[in-house]
PDB file of C-alpha atoms and ligand atoms in Angstrom:
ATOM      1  CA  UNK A   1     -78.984 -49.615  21.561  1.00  0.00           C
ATOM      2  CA  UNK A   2     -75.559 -50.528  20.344  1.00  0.00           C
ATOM      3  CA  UNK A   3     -72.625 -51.090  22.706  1.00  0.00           C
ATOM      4  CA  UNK A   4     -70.877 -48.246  22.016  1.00  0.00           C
ATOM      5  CA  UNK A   5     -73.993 -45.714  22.113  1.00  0.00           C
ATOM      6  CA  UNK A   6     -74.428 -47.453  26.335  1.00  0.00           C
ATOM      7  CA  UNK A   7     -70.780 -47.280  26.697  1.00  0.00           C
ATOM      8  CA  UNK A   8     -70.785 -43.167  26.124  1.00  0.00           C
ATOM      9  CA  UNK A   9     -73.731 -42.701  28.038  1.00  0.00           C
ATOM     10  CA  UNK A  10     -72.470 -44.381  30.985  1.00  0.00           C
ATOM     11  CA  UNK A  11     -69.589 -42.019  30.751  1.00  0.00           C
ATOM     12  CA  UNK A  12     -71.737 -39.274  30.613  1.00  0.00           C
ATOM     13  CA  UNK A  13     -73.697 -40.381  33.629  1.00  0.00           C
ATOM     14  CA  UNK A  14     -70.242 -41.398  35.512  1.00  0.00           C
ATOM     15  CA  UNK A  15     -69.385 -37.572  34.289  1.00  0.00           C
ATOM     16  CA  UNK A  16     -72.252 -35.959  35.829  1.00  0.00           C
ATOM     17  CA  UNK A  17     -71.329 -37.161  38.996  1.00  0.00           C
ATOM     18  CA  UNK A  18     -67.888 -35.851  38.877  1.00  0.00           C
ATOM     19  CA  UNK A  19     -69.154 -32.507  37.719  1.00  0.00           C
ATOM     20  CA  UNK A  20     -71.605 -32.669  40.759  1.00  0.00           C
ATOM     21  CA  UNK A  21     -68.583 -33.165  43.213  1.00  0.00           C
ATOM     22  CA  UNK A  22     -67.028 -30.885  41.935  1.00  0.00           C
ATOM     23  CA  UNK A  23     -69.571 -28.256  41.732  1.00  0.00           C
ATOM     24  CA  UNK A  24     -69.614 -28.912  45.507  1.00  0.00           C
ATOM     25  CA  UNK A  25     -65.912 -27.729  46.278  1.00  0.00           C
ATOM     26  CA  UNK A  26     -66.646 -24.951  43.946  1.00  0.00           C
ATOM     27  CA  UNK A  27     -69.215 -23.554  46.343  1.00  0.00           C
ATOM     28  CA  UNK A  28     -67.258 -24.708  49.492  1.00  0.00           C
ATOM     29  CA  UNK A  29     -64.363 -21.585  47.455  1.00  0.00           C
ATOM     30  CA  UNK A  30     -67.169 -18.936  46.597  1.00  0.00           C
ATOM     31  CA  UNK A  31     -68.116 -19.010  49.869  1.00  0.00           C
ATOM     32  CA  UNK A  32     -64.697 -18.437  51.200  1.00  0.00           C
ATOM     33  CA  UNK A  33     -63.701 -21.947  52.442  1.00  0.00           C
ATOM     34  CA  UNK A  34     -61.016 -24.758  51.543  1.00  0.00           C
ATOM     35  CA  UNK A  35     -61.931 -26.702  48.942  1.00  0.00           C
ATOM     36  CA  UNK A  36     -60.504 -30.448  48.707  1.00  0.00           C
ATOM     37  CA  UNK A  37     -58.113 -29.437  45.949  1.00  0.00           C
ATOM     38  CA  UNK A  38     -56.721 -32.874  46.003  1.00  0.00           C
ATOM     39  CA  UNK A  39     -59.935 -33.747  45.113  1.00  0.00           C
ATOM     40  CA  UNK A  40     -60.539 -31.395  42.365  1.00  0.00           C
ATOM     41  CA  UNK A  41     -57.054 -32.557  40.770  1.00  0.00           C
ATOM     42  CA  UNK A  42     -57.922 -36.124  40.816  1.00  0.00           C
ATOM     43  CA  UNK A  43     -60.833 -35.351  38.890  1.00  0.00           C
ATOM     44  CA  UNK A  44     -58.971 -33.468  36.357  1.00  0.00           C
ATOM     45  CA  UNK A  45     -56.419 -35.887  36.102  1.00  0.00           C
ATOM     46  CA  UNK A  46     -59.050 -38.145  35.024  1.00  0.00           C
ATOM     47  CA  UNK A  47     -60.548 -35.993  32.741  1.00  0.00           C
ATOM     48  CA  UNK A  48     -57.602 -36.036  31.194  1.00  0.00           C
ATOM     49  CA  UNK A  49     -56.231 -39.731  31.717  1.00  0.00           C
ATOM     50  CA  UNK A  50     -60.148 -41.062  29.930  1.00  0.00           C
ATOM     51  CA  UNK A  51     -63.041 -39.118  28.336  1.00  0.00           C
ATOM     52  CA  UNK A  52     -59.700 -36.712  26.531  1.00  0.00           C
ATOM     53  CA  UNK A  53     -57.987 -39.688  25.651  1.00  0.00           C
ATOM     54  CA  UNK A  54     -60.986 -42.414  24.688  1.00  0.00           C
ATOM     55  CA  UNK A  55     -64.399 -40.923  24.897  1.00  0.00           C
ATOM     56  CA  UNK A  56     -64.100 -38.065  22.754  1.00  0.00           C
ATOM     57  CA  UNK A  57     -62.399 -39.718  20.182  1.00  0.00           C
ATOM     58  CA  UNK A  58     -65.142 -42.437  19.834  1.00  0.00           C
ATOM     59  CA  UNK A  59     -67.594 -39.745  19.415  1.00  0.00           C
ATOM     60  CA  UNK A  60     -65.559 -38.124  16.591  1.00  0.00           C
ATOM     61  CA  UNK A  61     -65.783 -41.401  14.591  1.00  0.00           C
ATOM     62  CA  UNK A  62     -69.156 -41.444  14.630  1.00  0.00           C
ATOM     63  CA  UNK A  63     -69.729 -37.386  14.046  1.00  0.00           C
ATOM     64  CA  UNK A  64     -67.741 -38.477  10.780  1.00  0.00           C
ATOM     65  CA  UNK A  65     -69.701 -41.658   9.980  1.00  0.00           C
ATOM     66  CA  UNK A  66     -73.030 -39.529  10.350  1.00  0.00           C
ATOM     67  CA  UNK A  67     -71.144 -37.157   8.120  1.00  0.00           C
ATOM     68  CA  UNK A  68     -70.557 -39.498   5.574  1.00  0.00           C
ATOM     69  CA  UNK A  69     -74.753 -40.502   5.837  1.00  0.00           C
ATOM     70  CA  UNK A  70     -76.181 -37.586   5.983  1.00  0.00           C
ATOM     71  CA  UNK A  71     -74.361 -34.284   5.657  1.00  0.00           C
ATOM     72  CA  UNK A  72     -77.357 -32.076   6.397  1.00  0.00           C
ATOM     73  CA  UNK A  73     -77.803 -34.252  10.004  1.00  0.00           C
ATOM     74  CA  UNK A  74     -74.388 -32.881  11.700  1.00  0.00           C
ATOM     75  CA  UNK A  75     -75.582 -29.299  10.699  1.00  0.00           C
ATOM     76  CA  UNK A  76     -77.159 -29.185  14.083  1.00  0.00           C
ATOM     77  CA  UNK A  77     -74.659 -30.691  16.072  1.00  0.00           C
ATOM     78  CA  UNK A  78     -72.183 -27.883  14.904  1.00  0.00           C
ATOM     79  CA  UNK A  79     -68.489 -28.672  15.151  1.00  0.00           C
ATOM     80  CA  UNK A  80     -67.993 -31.320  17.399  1.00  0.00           C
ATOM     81  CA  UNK A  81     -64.337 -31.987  16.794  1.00  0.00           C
ATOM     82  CA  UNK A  82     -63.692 -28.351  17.964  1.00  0.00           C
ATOM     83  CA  UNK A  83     -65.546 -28.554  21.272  1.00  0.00           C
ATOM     84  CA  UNK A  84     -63.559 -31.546  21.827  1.00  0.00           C
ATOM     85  CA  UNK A  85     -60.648 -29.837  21.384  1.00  0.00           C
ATOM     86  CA  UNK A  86     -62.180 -26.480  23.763  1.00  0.00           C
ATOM     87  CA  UNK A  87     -63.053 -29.205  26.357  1.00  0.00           C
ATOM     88  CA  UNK A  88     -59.291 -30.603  25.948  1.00  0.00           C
ATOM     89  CA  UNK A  89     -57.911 -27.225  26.115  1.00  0.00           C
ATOM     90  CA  UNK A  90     -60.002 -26.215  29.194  1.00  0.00           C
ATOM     91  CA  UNK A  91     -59.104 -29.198  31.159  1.00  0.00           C
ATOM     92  CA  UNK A  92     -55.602 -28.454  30.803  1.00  0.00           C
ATOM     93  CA  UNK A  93     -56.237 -24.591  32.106  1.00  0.00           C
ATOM     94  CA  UNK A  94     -58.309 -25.385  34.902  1.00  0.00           C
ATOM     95  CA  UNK A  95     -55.630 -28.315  35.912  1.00  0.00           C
ATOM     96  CA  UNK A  96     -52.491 -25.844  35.799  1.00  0.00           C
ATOM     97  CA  UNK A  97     -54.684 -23.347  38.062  1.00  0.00           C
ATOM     98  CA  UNK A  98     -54.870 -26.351  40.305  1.00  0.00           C
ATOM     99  CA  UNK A  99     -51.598 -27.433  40.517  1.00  0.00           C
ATOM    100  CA  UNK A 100     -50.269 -23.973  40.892  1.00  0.00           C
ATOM    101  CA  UNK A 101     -53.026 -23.347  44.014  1.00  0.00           C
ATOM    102  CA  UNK A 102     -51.313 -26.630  45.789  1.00  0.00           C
ATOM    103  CA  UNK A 103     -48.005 -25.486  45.082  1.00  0.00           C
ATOM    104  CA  UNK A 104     -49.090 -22.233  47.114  1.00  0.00           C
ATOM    105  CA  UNK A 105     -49.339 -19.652  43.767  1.00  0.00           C
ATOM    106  CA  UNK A 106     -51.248 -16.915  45.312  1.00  0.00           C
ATOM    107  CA  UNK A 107     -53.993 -16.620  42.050  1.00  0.00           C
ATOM    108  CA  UNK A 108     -56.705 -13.699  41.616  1.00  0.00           C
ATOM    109  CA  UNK A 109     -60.022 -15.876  43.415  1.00  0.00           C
ATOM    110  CA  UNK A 110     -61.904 -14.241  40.502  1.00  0.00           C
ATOM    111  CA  UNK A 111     -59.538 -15.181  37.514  1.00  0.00           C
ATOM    112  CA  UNK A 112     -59.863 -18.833  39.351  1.00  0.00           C
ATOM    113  CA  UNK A 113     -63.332 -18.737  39.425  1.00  0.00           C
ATOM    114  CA  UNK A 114     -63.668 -17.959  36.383  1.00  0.00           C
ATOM    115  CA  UNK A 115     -61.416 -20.892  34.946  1.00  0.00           C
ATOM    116  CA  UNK A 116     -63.131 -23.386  37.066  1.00  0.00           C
ATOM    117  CA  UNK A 117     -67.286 -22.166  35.802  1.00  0.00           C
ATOM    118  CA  UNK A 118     -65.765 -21.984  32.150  1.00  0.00           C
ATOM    119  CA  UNK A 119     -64.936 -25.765  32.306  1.00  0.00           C
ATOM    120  CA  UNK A 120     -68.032 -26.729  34.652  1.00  0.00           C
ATOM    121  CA  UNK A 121     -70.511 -25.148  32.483  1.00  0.00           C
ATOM    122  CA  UNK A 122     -68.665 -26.136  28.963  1.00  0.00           C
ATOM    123  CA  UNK A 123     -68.591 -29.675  29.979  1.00  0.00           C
ATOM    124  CA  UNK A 124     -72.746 -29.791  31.152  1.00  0.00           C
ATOM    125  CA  UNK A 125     -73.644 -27.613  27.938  1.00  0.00           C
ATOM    126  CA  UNK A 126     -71.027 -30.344  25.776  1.00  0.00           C
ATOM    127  CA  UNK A 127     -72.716 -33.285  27.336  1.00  0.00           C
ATOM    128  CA  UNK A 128     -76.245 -32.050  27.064  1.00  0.00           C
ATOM    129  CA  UNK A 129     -76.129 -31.351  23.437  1.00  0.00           C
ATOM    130  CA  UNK A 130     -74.601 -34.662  22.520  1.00  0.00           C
ATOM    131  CA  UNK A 131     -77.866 -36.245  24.177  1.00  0.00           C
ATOM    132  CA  UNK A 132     -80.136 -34.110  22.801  1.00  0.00           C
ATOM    133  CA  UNK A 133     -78.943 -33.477  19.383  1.00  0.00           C
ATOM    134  CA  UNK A 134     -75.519 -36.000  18.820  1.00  0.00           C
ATOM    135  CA  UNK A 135     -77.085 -39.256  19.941  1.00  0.00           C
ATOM    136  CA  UNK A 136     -80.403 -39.261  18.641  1.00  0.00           C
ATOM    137  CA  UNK A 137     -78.638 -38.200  15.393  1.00  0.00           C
ATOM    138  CA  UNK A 138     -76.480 -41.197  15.125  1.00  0.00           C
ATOM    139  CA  UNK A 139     -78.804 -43.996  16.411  1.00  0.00           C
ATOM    140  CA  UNK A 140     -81.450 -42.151  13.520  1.00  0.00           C
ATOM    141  CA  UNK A 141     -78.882 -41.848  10.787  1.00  0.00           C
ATOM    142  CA  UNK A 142     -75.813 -44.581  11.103  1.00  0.00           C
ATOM    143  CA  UNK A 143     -76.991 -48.726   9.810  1.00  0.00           C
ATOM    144  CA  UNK A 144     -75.903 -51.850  11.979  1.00  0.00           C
ATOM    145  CA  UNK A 145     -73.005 -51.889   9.011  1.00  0.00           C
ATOM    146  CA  UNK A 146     -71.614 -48.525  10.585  1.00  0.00           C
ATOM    147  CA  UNK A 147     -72.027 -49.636  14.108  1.00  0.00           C
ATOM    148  CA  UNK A 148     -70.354 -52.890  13.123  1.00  0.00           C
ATOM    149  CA  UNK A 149     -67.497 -51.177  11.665  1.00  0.00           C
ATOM    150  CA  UNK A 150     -67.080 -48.771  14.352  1.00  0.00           C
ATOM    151  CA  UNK A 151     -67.039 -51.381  17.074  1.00  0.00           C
ATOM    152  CA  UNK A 152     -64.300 -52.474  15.142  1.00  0.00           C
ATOM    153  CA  UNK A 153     -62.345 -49.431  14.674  1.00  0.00           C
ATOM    154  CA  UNK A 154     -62.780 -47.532  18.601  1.00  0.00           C
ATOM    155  CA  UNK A 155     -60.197 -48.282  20.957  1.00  0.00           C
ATOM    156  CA  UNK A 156     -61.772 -49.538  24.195  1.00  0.00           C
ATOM    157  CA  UNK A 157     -59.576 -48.356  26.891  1.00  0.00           C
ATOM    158  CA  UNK A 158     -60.861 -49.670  30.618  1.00  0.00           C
ATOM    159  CA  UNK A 159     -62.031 -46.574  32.271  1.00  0.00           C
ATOM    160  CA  UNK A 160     -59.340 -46.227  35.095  1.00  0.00           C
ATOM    161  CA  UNK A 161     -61.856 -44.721  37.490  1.00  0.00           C
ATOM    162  CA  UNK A 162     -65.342 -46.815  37.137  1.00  0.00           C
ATOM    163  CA  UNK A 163     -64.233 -49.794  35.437  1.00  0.00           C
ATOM    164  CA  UNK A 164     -63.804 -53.138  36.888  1.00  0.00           C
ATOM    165  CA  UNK A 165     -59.354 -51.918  37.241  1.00  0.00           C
ATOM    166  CA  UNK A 166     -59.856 -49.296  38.911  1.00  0.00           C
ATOM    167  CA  UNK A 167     -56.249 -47.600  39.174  1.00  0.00           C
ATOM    168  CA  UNK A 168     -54.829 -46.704  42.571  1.00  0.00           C
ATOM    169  CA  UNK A 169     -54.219 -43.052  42.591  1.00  0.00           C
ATOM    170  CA  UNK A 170     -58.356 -42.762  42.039  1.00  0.00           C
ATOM    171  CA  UNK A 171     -59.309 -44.520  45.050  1.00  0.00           C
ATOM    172  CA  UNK A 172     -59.382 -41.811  47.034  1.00  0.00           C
ATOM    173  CA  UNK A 173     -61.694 -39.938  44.204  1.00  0.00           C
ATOM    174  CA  UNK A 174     -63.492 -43.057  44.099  1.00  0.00           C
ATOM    175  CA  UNK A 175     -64.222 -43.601  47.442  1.00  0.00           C
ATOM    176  CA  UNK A 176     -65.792 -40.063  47.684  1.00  0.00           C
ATOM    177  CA  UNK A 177     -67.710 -40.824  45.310  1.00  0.00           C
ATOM    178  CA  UNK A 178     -69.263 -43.183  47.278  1.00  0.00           C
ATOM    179  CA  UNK A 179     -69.472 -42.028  50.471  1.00  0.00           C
ATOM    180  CA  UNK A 180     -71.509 -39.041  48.949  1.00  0.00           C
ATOM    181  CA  UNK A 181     -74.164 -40.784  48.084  1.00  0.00           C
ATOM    182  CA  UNK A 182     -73.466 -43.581  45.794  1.00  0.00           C
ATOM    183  CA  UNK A 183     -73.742 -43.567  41.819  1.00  0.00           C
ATOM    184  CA  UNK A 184     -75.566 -41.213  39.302  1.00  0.00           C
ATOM    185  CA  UNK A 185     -76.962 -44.468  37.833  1.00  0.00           C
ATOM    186  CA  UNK A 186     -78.875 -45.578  41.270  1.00  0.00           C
ATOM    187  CA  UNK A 187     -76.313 -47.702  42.397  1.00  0.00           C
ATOM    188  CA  UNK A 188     -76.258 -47.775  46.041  1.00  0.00           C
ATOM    189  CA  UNK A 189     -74.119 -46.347  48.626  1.00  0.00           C
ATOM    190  CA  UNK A 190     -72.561 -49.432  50.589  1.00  0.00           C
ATOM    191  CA  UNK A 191     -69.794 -47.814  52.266  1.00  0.00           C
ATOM    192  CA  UNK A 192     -67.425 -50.590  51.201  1.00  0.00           C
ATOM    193  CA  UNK A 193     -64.524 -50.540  49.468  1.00  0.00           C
ATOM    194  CA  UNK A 194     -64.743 -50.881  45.684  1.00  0.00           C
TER     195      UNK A 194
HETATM  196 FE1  FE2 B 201     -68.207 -35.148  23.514  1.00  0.00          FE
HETATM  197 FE1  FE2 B 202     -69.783 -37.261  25.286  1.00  0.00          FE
END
C-alpha cells in the first residue's frame, strides 16, 4: 500500500477512537449527567486544527486524480469535495454549541443533541464510505506515476495529537485516550505519559 493510502487510514483509525470518546460523553448528557465538555472541545479543536486542515485535502487530490483515470469510478463515491465541506461545516456548529455550553449559554438539550448525533453519525457514515468505496477505488484505479506525483504534491502536516510532537493543549485529550483503554490500533494501555 502506498504511504499516503497507510497515512489516511491511520487517521481514520486514530478518528474512530475520538468518535468513541466522544460517543461516551454523549451518553454520559442523554442520560442527564455532565459531560467532560473540556473534553469534547479538545476533540473538536482537533478536528479542526488536522483531518479539516490536512486529511481531507489529501483525499480530494486523489478523488481528482481517480477523476482524471476513470470518470465512471468516482460515480460511486458521489461528491466527496462536498462532504468535506458538510464535515467542515458541522465541526464548526457542533464547536460553537460547545463553547457557548462552557460559557454557561443555557441551549435547548434537544437542539444540542441533535448538533452533536449530526456530526457523530456524518463523520462514521464519511469514514465508512471512503473505506468501502474511496480507497479501494484509488488503490484499483490510480498507477505508481499518480501515487508518485501525489506524494509529491500533499502537504504532510505532523498530526498535533498522535504524532511523534504532540502539541501541549492535547495532552490532556491524549492522556484520556490512554487511560481508556489504549489505541484503536492495539497499542497498549501503559499508563505512562506519552
Ligand atoms: Fe474524507
Ligand atoms: Fe478520510
Amino acid at each position: 500500500m502506498t504511504k499516503i493510502l497507510e497515512d489516511l487510514l491511520q487517521d481514520h483509525r486514530n478518528l474512530a477512537r475520538l468518535w468513541d470518546l466522544l460517543g461516551r460523553e454523549l451518553n454520559v448528557f442523554k442520560e442527564g449527567g455532565l459531560p467532560d465538555y473540556a473534553l469534547v472541545e479538545s476533540i473538536l479543536d482537533y478536528c479542526i486544527n488536522y483531518p479539516d486542515l490536512c486529511h481531507h485535502p489529501k483525499e480530494n487530490l486523489i478523488f481528482e486524480k481517480i477523476r482524471e483515470r476513470d470518470p465512471a469510478a468516482v460515480g460511486a463515491i458521489g461528491d466527496l469535495k462536498k462532504e468535506h465541506d458538510k464535515l467542515v461545516a458541522l465541526t464548526w456548529r457542533f464547536s460553537t454549541a460547545v463553547s457557548n455550553v462552557i460559557d454557561d449559554e443555557q441551549l435547548p438539550r434537544d437542539w444540542f443533541m441533535d448538533v452533536a448525533n449530526n456530526f457523530l453519525s456524518f463523520s462514521r457514515n464519511h469514514m465508512q464510505m471512503e473505506e468501502v468505496l474511496f480507497f479501494p477505488a484509488a488503490r484499483k484505479t490510480l498507477t505508481d506515476e499518480d501515487w508518485k506525483d501525489l506524494e509529491e504534491t500533499v502537504e504532510n502536516v505532523e498530526d498535533p495529537l498522535f504524532g511523534k510532537q504532540k502539541q501541549e493543549k492535547y495532552q490532556g485529550l491524549y492522556q484520556e485516550i490512554m487511560d481508556w483503554g489504549g489505541m484503536s490500533d492495539g497499542t497498549k494501555n501503559t499508563g505512562s505519559a506519552p
